[in-house]
Tab-separated table of N, CA and C in Angstrom:
chain	number	residue	atom	x	y	z
A	1	UNK	N	-2.798	11.477	8.618
A	1	UNK	CA	-1.852	11.114	9.970
A	1	UNK	C	-1.160	9.711	9.471
A	2	UNK	N	0.418	9.716	9.704
A	2	UNK	CA	0.700	8.238	10.180
A	2	UNK	C	0.893	7.905	11.335
A	3	UNK	N	0.416	6.893	12.109
A	3	UNK	CA	1.132	7.007	13.540
A	3	UNK	C	1.241	5.435	14.044
A	4	UNK	N	1.950	5.329	15.198
A	4	UNK	CA	1.526	4.064	15.266
A	4	UNK	C	0.424	2.767	16.009
A	5	UNK	N	-0.168	1.981	15.836
A	5	UNK	CA	-1.461	1.934	16.220
A	5	UNK	C	-1.555	1.787	18.256
A	6	UNK	N	-2.474	2.203	18.141
A	6	UNK	CA	-3.340	1.854	19.762
A	6	UNK	C	-4.151	1.293	20.116
A	7	UNK	N	-4.554	0.524	21.356
A	7	UNK	CA	-5.723	0.188	21.663
A	7	UNK	C	-7.126	0.191	20.900
A	8	UNK	N	-7.128	1.710	21.371
A	8	UNK	CA	-8.560	2.193	21.148
A	8	UNK	C	-8.981	2.232	19.577
A	9	UNK	N	-7.458	2.047	18.552
A	9	UNK	CA	-8.249	1.680	17.192
A	9	UNK	C	-8.509	0.474	17.307
A	10	UNK	N	-8.752	-0.255	18.010
A	10	UNK	CA	-9.008	-1.735	17.784
A	10	UNK	C	-10.478	-2.507	16.899
A	11	UNK	N	-11.290	-1.213	17.541
A	11	UNK	CA	-12.261	-1.456	16.518
A	11	UNK	C	-12.323	-1.167	15.070
A	12	UNK	N	-11.809	-0.205	14.565
A	12	UNK	CA	-11.538	0.396	13.506
A	12	UNK	C	-11.342	-0.393	12.656
A	13	UNK	N	-10.142	-0.101	13.226
A	13	UNK	CA	-9.310	-1.890	12.071
A	13	UNK	C	-9.748	-2.738	11.919
A	14	UNK	N	-10.678	-3.780	12.788
A	14	UNK	CA	-11.047	-4.807	12.581
A	14	UNK	C	-12.148	-4.787	11.420
A	15	UNK	N	-12.747	-3.325	11.409
A	15	UNK	CA	-13.817	-2.962	10.848
A	15	UNK	C	-13.418	-2.997	9.445
A	16	UNK	N	-12.270	-1.898	9.402
A	16	UNK	CA	-11.554	-1.587	8.144
A	16	UNK	C	-11.361	-3.293	7.300
A	17	UNK	N	-10.555	-3.973	7.963
A	17	UNK	CA	-9.502	-5.051	7.870
A	17	UNK	C	-10.839	-6.162	6.916
A	18	UNK	N	-12.298	-5.897	7.958
A	18	UNK	CA	-13.202	-7.130	7.711
A	18	UNK	C	-13.579	-6.922	6.142
A	19	UNK	N	-14.283	-5.459	6.234
A	19	UNK	CA	-14.662	-4.374	4.533
A	19	UNK	C	-13.954	-4.752	3.877
A	20	UNK	N	-12.605	-4.518	3.670
A	20	UNK	CA	-11.734	-4.943	2.193
A	20	UNK	C	-11.012	-5.900	2.496
A	21	UNK	N	-11.197	-7.043	3.104
A	21	UNK	CA	-11.283	-8.545	2.834
A	21	UNK	C	-11.996	-8.870	2.289
A	22	UNK	N	-12.928	-8.513	3.371
A	22	UNK	CA	-13.642	-9.884	1.808
A	22	UNK	C	-14.267	-8.513	0.773
A	23	UNK	N	-13.564	-7.519	0.159
A	23	UNK	CA	-14.692	-6.853	-1.109
A	23	UNK	C	-13.187	-7.632	-1.854
A	24	UNK	N	-12.050	-7.332	-1.272
A	24	UNK	CA	-10.525	-7.213	-1.905
A	24	UNK	C	-10.635	-8.794	-2.686
A	25	UNK	N	-11.103	-9.581	-1.736
A	25	UNK	CA	-10.836	-11.221	-2.216
A	25	UNK	C	-12.361	-12.025	-2.213
A	26	UNK	N	-13.285	-12.014	-2.709
A	26	UNK	CA	-14.747	-11.638	-2.484
A	26	UNK	C	-14.711	-13.507	-2.986
A	27	UNK	N	-13.677	-13.629	-4.108
A	27	UNK	CA	-13.548	-15.704	-4.463
A	27	UNK	C	-13.152	-16.262	-3.353
A	28	UNK	N	-13.479	-15.930	-2.255
A	28	UNK	CA	-12.900	-16.768	-0.734
A	28	UNK	C	-14.006	-16.615	-0.343
A	29	UNK	N	-15.176	-15.528	0.401
A	29	UNK	CA	-16.386	-15.381	0.767
A	29	UNK	C	-15.918	-14.661	2.294
A	30	UNK	N	-16.976	-13.721	2.238
A	30	UNK	CA	-16.735	-13.154	3.149
A	30	UNK	C	-17.086	-14.482	4.628
A	31	UNK	N	-17.789	-14.851	4.433
A	31	UNK	CA	-18.209	-15.847	5.888
A	31	UNK	C	-16.753	-16.461	6.101
A	32	UNK	N	-15.554	-16.667	5.501
A	32	UNK	CA	-14.111	-16.462	5.820
A	32	UNK	C	-13.936	-15.698	6.590
A	33	UNK	N	-14.012	-14.924	6.139
A	33	UNK	CA	-13.142	-14.014	6.996
A	33	UNK	C	-13.586	-12.789	7.802
A	34	UNK	N	-14.913	-12.799	7.547
A	34	UNK	CA	-15.477	-12.965	9.323
A	34	UNK	C	-15.109	-14.187	10.228
A	35	UNK	N	-15.367	-15.375	10.027
A	35	UNK	CA	-14.492	-16.588	11.253
A	35	UNK	C	-12.574	-16.029	11.530
A	36	UNK	N	-12.725	-15.278	10.939
A	36	UNK	CA	-11.208	-14.988	11.728
A	36	UNK	C	-10.942	-13.334	11.833
A	37	UNK	N	-12.264	-12.602	12.615
A	37	UNK	CA	-11.583	-11.968	13.196
A	37	UNK	C	-11.117	-12.103	14.907
A	38	UNK	N	-12.133	-12.693	15.443
A	38	UNK	CA	-11.254	-12.514	16.607
A	38	UNK	C	-9.835	-13.356	16.251
A	39	UNK	N	-9.367	-13.738	15.222
A	39	UNK	CA	-7.740	-14.336	15.282
A	39	UNK	C	-7.440	-12.548	14.694
A	40	UNK	N	-7.916	-11.791	14.170
A	40	UNK	CA	-6.941	-10.784	13.880
A	40	UNK	C	-7.056	-9.586	15.250
A	41	UNK	N	-8.366	-9.879	16.476
A	41	UNK	CA	-7.964	-9.401	17.657
A	41	UNK	C	-7.135	-9.744	18.754
A	42	UNK	N	-7.241	-10.897	19.030
A	42	UNK	CA	-7.184	-11.685	19.571
A	42	UNK	C	-5.041	-11.922	19.535
A	43	UNK	N	-4.897	-12.226	18.192
A	43	UNK	CA	-3.530	-12.816	18.090
A	43	UNK	C	-2.630	-11.873	17.071
A	44	UNK	N	-3.492	-11.663	15.856
A	44	UNK	CA	-2.444	-11.224	14.756
A	44	UNK	C	-2.087	-9.855	15.224
A	45	UNK	N	-2.942	-9.235	15.094
A	45	UNK	CA	-2.712	-7.559	16.055
A	45	UNK	C	-1.680	-7.250	16.818
A	46	UNK	N	-2.017	-8.108	18.004
A	46	UNK	CA	-1.548	-7.736	18.896
A	46	UNK	C	0.210	-8.184	18.586
A	47	UNK	N	0.188	-9.340	17.648
A	47	UNK	CA	1.597	-9.761	18.052
A	47	UNK	C	2.739	-9.284	16.800
A	48	UNK	N	1.688	-7.875	15.798
A	48	UNK	CA	2.001	-7.341	15.254
A	48	UNK	C	2.884	-5.761	15.259
A	49	UNK	N	3.620	-5.410	14.680
A	49	UNK	CA	3.259	-3.757	14.225
A	49	UNK	C	3.163	-3.247	13.705
A	50	UNK	N	2.390	-2.198	13.993
A	50	UNK	CA	0.503	-1.876	13.378
A	50	UNK	C	0.620	-0.733	13.234
A	51	UNK	N	1.167	0.202	12.051
A	51	UNK	CA	0.726	1.624	12.077
A	51	UNK	C	-0.224	1.999	10.876
A	52	UNK	N	-1.018	2.772	11.491
A	52	UNK	CA	-2.701	3.329	11.269
A	52	UNK	C	-2.503	5.100	10.753
A	53	UNK	N	-3.610	4.512	9.191
A	53	UNK	CA	-3.728	6.040	8.740
A	53	UNK	C	-5.199	6.524	8.951
A	54	UNK	N	-5.133	7.462	10.145
A	54	UNK	CA	-5.557	8.636	10.643
A	54	UNK	C	-6.098	9.472	9.396
A	55	UNK	N	-7.168	9.450	9.622
A	55	UNK	CA	-7.991	10.713	9.019
A	55	UNK	C	-9.781	11.541	9.533
A	56	UNK	N	-9.763	12.106	9.831
A	56	UNK	CA	-11.398	12.192	10.589
A	56	UNK	C	-11.696	11.937	11.783
A	57	UNK	N	-10.247	12.348	12.211
A	57	UNK	CA	-10.971	10.767	13.506
A	57	UNK	C	-11.455	9.224	13.310
A	58	UNK	N	-10.645	9.296	12.239
A	58	UNK	CA	-11.148	7.417	11.410
A	58	UNK	C	-10.060	6.385	11.040
A	59	UNK	N	-9.751	5.228	11.451
A	59	UNK	CA	-8.949	5.193	11.068
A	59	UNK	C	-8.905	5.170	9.411
A	60	UNK	N	-7.855	5.111	8.588
A	60	UNK	CA	-8.995	4.903	7.289
A	60	UNK	C	-7.949	3.308	6.430
A	61	UNK	N	-6.937	3.473	7.510
A	61	UNK	CA	-6.012	2.249	6.764
A	61	UNK	C	-5.084	1.981	7.252
A	62	UNK	N	-4.039	0.766	7.309
A	62	UNK	CA	-2.642	0.697	8.021
A	62	UNK	C	-1.829	-0.707	7.273
A	63	UNK	N	-1.180	-0.871	8.148
A	63	UNK	CA	0.295	-1.637	7.362
A	63	UNK	C	0.558	-2.572	8.950
A	64	UNK	N	0.692	-3.635	8.794
A	64	UNK	CA	1.309	-4.433	10.004
A	64	UNK	C	2.525	-5.985	9.661
A	65	UNK	N	3.774	-5.638	10.219
A	65	UNK	CA	4.466	-5.999	10.055
A	65	UNK	C	4.539	-6.857	11.221
A	66	UNK	N	5.455	-7.952	10.788
A	66	UNK	CA	5.491	-9.328	11.369
A	66	UNK	C	7.113	-9.730	10.798
A	67	UNK	N	8.033	-8.644	11.633
A	67	UNK	CA	10.019	-9.048	11.581
A	67	UNK	C	9.531	-8.341	10.123
A	68	UNK	N	10.496	-9.165	8.944
A	68	UNK	CA	10.181	-8.232	7.487
A	68	UNK	C	8.799	-8.658	7.097
A	69	UNK	N	8.340	-9.502	7.403
A	69	UNK	CA	6.826	-9.648	6.338
A	69	UNK	C	5.603	-9.030	6.210
A	70	UNK	N	5.418	-8.084	5.912
A	70	UNK	CA	4.346	-7.487	5.312
A	70	UNK	C	2.704	-8.502	5.160
A	71	UNK	N	2.993	-8.132	6.721
A	71	UNK	CA	1.472	-8.874	7.010
A	71	UNK	C	0.249	-9.155	6.984
A	72	UNK	N	0.079	-6.715	6.693
A	72	UNK	CA	-1.068	-7.231	6.434
A	72	UNK	C	-0.901	-5.120	5.473
A	73	UNK	N	-1.526	-4.998	5.016
A	73	UNK	CA	-1.439	-3.365	4.494
A	73	UNK	C	-3.426	-2.868	3.647
A	74	UNK	N	-3.725	-2.483	4.397
A	74	UNK	CA	-5.548	-2.401	3.874
A	74	UNK	C	-6.215	-1.118	3.976
A	75	UNK	N	-7.108	-0.468	2.926
A	75	UNK	CA	-7.138	0.413	3.197
A	75	UNK	C	-8.763	0.373	2.994
A	76	UNK	N	-9.638	1.309	3.820
A	76	UNK	CA	-10.649	1.098	3.158
A	76	UNK	C	-11.288	1.237	2.008
A	77	UNK	N	-12.195	0.819	1.708
A	77	UNK	CA	-12.842	1.034	0.121
A	77	UNK	C	-13.102	2.228	-0.283
A	78	UNK	N	-13.448	2.612	0.476
A	78	UNK	CA	-13.933	4.386	0.670
A	78	UNK	C	-12.858	5.806	-0.258
A	79	UNK	N	-11.582	4.958	0.747
A	79	UNK	CA	-10.691	5.300	0.544
A	79	UNK	C	-9.452	4.614	-0.103
A	80	UNK	N	-9.399	4.312	-1.118
A	80	UNK	CA	-9.022	3.813	-1.898
A	80	UNK	C	-8.702	4.211	-3.446
A	81	UNK	N	-7.694	4.272	-3.361
A	81	UNK	CA	-7.381	5.087	-5.220
A	81	UNK	C	-6.583	6.734	-4.848
A	82	UNK	N	-6.421	6.220	-3.621
A	82	UNK	CA	-6.564	7.846	-3.218
A	82	UNK	C	-4.790	8.288	-2.891
A	83	UNK	N	-4.137	7.287	-2.558
A	83	UNK	CA	-2.479	7.791	-2.124
A	83	UNK	C	-1.832	6.734	-1.097
A	84	UNK	N	-3.409	6.586	-0.503
A	84	UNK	CA	-3.051	6.076	1.311
A	84	UNK	C	-1.885	4.650	1.311
A	85	UNK	N	-2.019	3.867	0.852
A	85	UNK	CA	-1.982	2.753	0.243
A	85	UNK	C	-0.312	2.752	-0.021
A	86	UNK	N	0.318	3.729	-1.052
A	86	UNK	CA	1.682	3.889	-1.055
A	86	UNK	C	1.934	4.384	0.175
A	87	UNK	N	0.933	6.104	1.015
A	87	UNK	CA	2.369	6.144	1.979
A	87	UNK	C	2.536	5.330	3.315
A	88	UNK	N	2.231	4.552	3.412
A	88	UNK	CA	1.546	3.509	4.679
A	88	UNK	C	3.068	2.260	3.630
A	89	UNK	N	2.924	1.502	2.828
A	89	UNK	CA	4.264	1.292	2.152
A	89	UNK	C	5.360	1.575	2.670
A	90	UNK	N	5.024	3.200	2.147
A	90	UNK	CA	6.612	4.408	2.169
A	90	UNK	C	6.633	4.399	3.738
A	91	UNK	N	6.326	4.713	4.412
A	91	UNK	CA	6.265	3.686	5.920
A	91	UNK	C	6.985	3.067	6.177
A	92	UNK	N	6.450	1.458	6.036
A	92	UNK	CA	6.831	0.312	5.899
A	92	UNK	C	8.711	0.086	5.568
A	93	UNK	N	9.067	0.647	4.296
A	93	UNK	CA	9.996	0.382	3.510
A	93	UNK	C	11.169	1.627	4.256
A	94	UNK	N	10.676	2.306	5.028
A	94	UNK	CA	11.767	3.474	6.080
A	94	UNK	C	12.106	2.565	6.974
A	95	UNK	N	11.208	1.458	7.501
A	95	UNK	CA	11.379	0.749	8.575
A	95	UNK	C	12.190	-0.646	8.435
A	96	UNK	N	11.844	-0.874	7.464
A	96	UNK	CA	13.069	-2.293	6.760
A	96	UNK	C	13.797	-1.728	5.822
A	97	UNK	N	14.646	-2.678	5.362
A	97	UNK	CA	15.431	-2.459	4.364
A	97	UNK	C	15.165	-3.486	3.527
A	98	UNK	N	14.241	-4.999	3.653
A	98	UNK	CA	13.808	-6.046	3.598
A	98	UNK	C	12.893	-6.050	3.454
A	99	UNK	N	11.708	-6.698	2.711
A	99	UNK	CA	10.285	-6.930	3.188
A	99	UNK	C	9.803	-7.984	2.423
A	100	UNK	N	8.773	-9.439	2.831
A	100	UNK	CA	8.535	-10.145	2.108
A	100	UNK	C	7.086	-9.631	2.252
A	101	UNK	N	6.448	-10.811	1.002
A	101	UNK	CA	4.801	-10.808	1.368
A	101	UNK	C	3.992	-12.040	0.531
A	102	UNK	N	2.511	-11.905	1.030
A	102	UNK	CA	2.284	-13.294	0.137
A	102	UNK	C	1.046	-12.483	-0.419
A	103	UNK	N	0.388	-12.549	-1.118
A	103	UNK	CA	-0.771	-12.198	-1.860
A	103	UNK	C	-2.068	-13.329	-2.696
A	104	UNK	N	-2.661	-13.342	-2.531
A	104	UNK	CA	-3.230	-14.190	-3.393
A	104	UNK	C	-3.417	-13.639	-5.206
A	105	UNK	N	-3.384	-14.359	-5.574
A	105	UNK	CA	-3.178	-14.161	-7.469
A	105	UNK	C	-3.719	-13.850	-7.972
A	106	UNK	N	-5.341	-13.808	-7.428
A	106	UNK	CA	-6.406	-13.854	-8.315
A	106	UNK	C	-6.688	-12.230	-7.879
A	107	UNK	N	-5.809	-11.618	-6.651
A	107	UNK	CA	-6.230	-10.106	-6.254
A	107	UNK	C	-5.020	-9.512	-6.857
A	108	UNK	N	-5.371	-9.541	-8.391
A	108	UNK	CA	-4.601	-8.319	-9.182
A	108	UNK	C	-4.542	-7.277	-9.071
A	109	UNK	N	-4.906	-6.327	-8.862
A	109	UNK	CA	-4.963	-5.286	-7.750
A	109	UNK	C	-4.269	-4.780	-7.560
A	110	UNK	N	-3.631	-5.816	-5.971
A	110	UNK	CA	-2.553	-5.829	-5.067
A	110	UNK	C	-1.607	-6.246	-5.757
A	111	UNK	N	-1.400	-7.623	-6.343
A	111	UNK	CA	-0.531	-7.072	-6.926
A	111	UNK	C	-0.014	-6.800	-7.698
A	112	UNK	N	-0.345	-5.798	-8.857
A	112	UNK	CA	-0.055	-5.203	-9.216
A	112	UNK	C	0.032	-3.726	-8.511
A	113	UNK	N	-0.168	-3.448	-7.762
A	113	UNK	CA	0.268	-2.563	-6.376
A	113	UNK	C	1.977	-2.395	-6.126
A	114	UNK	N	1.658	-4.066	-5.062
A	114	UNK	CA	3.193	-4.654	-4.534
A	114	UNK	C	4.692	-3.926	-6.187
A	115	UNK	N	3.535	-4.602	-7.347
A	115	UNK	CA	4.469	-4.653	-8.525
A	115	UNK	C	5.752	-2.739	-8.599
A	116	UNK	N	4.335	-2.224	-8.317
A	116	UNK	CA	4.696	-0.704	-8.416
A	116	UNK	C	5.550	0.067	-7.062
A	117	UNK	N	5.377	-0.991	-6.151
A	117	UNK	CA	6.009	-0.882	-5.123
A	117	UNK	C	7.472	-1.010	-5.019
A	118	UNK	N	7.832	-1.695	-5.945
A	118	UNK	CA	8.862	-2.402	-6.227
A	118	UNK	C	9.613	-3.347	-5.236
A	119	UNK	N	7.877	-4.226	-5.511
A	119	UNK	CA	7.952	-5.155	-5.006
A	119	UNK	C	7.492	-7.149	-6.595
A	120	UNK	N	8.910	-7.820	-6.539
A	120	UNK	CA	8.824	-8.356	-7.707
A	120	UNK	C	8.045	-10.685	-7.039
A	121	UNK	N	7.532	-11.381	-8.153
A	121	UNK	CA	7.083	-11.834	-7.471
A	121	UNK	C	8.862	-13.579	-6.848
A	122	UNK	N	8.655	-13.718	-6.699
A	122	UNK	CA	10.260	-14.882	-6.421
A	122	UNK	C	9.484	-16.270	-6.687
A	123	UNK	N	8.132	-16.389	-6.133
A	123	UNK	CA	7.369	-17.988	-6.125
A	123	UNK	C	5.972	-17.713	-5.735
A	124	UNK	N	5.309	-19.166	-5.584
A	124	UNK	CA	3.808	-19.109	-5.226
A	124	UNK	C	3.539	-20.639	-4.364
A	125	UNK	N	2.550	-20.506	-3.482
A	125	UNK	CA	2.574	-21.789	-3.237
A	125	UNK	C	0.715	-21.620	-3.000
A	126	UNK	N	-0.307	-22.175	-2.212
A	126	UNK	CA	-1.097	-22.650	-1.680
A	126	UNK	C	-1.639	-22.353	-0.759
A	127	UNK	N	-2.812	-21.869	-0.137
A	127	UNK	CA	-2.503	-21.118	0.894
A	127	UNK	C	-3.734	-22.281	1.529
A	128	UNK	N	-3.088	-23.703	2.816
A	128	UNK	CA	-3.835	-24.291	3.043
A	128	UNK	C	-5.537	-23.847	4.025
A	129	UNK	N	-5.529	-23.002	3.840
A	129	UNK	CA	-6.739	-22.060	4.838
A	129	UNK	C	-7.690	-21.918	3.892
A	130	UNK	N	-7.412	-22.075	2.324
A	130	UNK	CA	-8.466	-21.456	1.490
A	130	UNK	C	-8.256	-22.308	0.341
A	131	UNK	N	-7.328	-22.520	-0.320
A	131	UNK	CA	-6.449	-23.451	-1.332
A	131	UNK	C	-6.400	-22.923	-2.259
A	132	UNK	N	-6.551	-21.498	-2.651
A	132	UNK	CA	-6.247	-20.375	-2.971
A	132	UNK	C	-5.024	-20.478	-3.251
A	133	UNK	N	-4.873	-19.918	-4.576
A	133	UNK	CA	-3.058	-19.655	-5.118
A	133	UNK	C	-2.762	-18.098	-4.640
A	134	UNK	N	-1.231	-18.593	-3.652
A	134	UNK	CA	-0.257	-17.364	-3.301
A	134	UNK	C	0.695	-17.417	-4.239
A	135	UNK	N	0.417	-15.754	-4.629
A	135	UNK	CA	2.342	-14.926	-5.072
A	135	UNK	C	2.865	-14.276	-3.358
A	136	UNK	N	3.826	-15.285	-3.899
A	136	UNK	CA	5.151	-14.643	-2.559
A	136	UNK	C	5.807	-14.091	-3.182
A	137	UNK	N	6.429	-12.458	-2.480
A	137	UNK	CA	7.033	-11.526	-3.273
A	137	UNK	C	7.593	-10.438	-2.486
A	138	UNK	N	8.608	-10.454	-2.669
A	138	UNK	CA	9.478	-9.645	-1.699
A	138	UNK	C	10.411	-8.171	-2.195
A	139	UNK	N	11.002	-7.755	-1.679
A	139	UNK	CA	11.255	-6.118	-1.556
A	139	UNK	C	12.758	-6.261	-0.935
A	140	UNK	N	14.113	-5.910	-2.389
A	140	UNK	CA	15.230	-5.620	-1.088
A	140	UNK	C	15.637	-4.243	-0.636
A	141	UNK	N	17.142	-4.206	-0.582
A	141	UNK	CA	17.363	-3.211	-0.364
A	141	UNK	C	17.711	-2.055	-1.683
A	142	UNK	N	17.396	-0.813	-1.121
A	142	UNK	CA	17.747	-0.028	-2.283
A	142	UNK	C	16.888	-0.301	-3.166
A	143	UNK	N	15.606	-0.614	-2.609
A	143	UNK	CA	14.770	-0.909	-3.787
A	143	UNK	C	15.033	-1.414	-4.409
A	144	UNK	N	15.960	-2.646	-4.524
A	144	UNK	CA	15.662	-3.540	-6.112
A	144	UNK	C	15.958	-4.816	-4.964
A	145	UNK	N	15.047	-5.659	-5.799
A	145	UNK	CA	14.420	-7.639	-5.370
A	145	UNK	C	16.071	-8.245	-5.166
A	146	UNK	N	16.015	-8.688	-3.935
A	146	UNK	CA	17.009	-10.037	-3.527
A	146	UNK	C	17.009	-10.627	-5.038
A	147	UNK	N	18.319	-11.360	-5.129
A	147	UNK	CA	18.779	-12.391	-5.929
A	147	UNK	C	17.843	-13.126	-6.045
A	148	UNK	N	17.897	-14.685	-6.453
A	148	UNK	CA	17.627	-15.899	-5.710
A	148	UNK	C	18.445	-16.528	-5.586
A	149	UNK	N	17.966	-17.455	-4.760
A	149	UNK	CA	19.096	-18.534	-5.144
A	149	UNK	C	19.307	-19.592	-5.612
A	150	UNK	N	20.747	-19.835	-6.956
A	150	UNK	CA	21.082	-20.044	-7.728
A	150	UNK	C	20.840	-19.157	-8.956
A	151	UNK	N	20.726	-18.460	-8.991
A	151	UNK	CA	20.538	-18.184	-10.251
A	151	UNK	C	20.595	-16.430	-10.721
């Protein structure tokens, strides 16, 4: 079941986020993600519109939006490959006509997932916190990718 985030979900979401982040971004190092848990708890999650996928009384995945930015989409490593990420993505596509996101270029599994969901690469930048390249991706109205300016 997908529902709106509730304060009682906080610890499950943080635990899931840390495990999934460390696993998907092992090129950054677990210490970096551990250093960001308090920011997630006190800044990022309270500022975001978050939806959780609950199964067996536990949060198994979540998605967070900040405006039209897909700020986070994480599925518990033990539950990946079962369609939970797609269901969370379908939820946010019903809520927004347009979405943008950044994902580490080295996380090719996520880049492929977003492409399958209709996102297109529109640019690249370097994450100032980690020094790793990030891919900028967009999804547009009607499942199409918006045109780039001037082209």
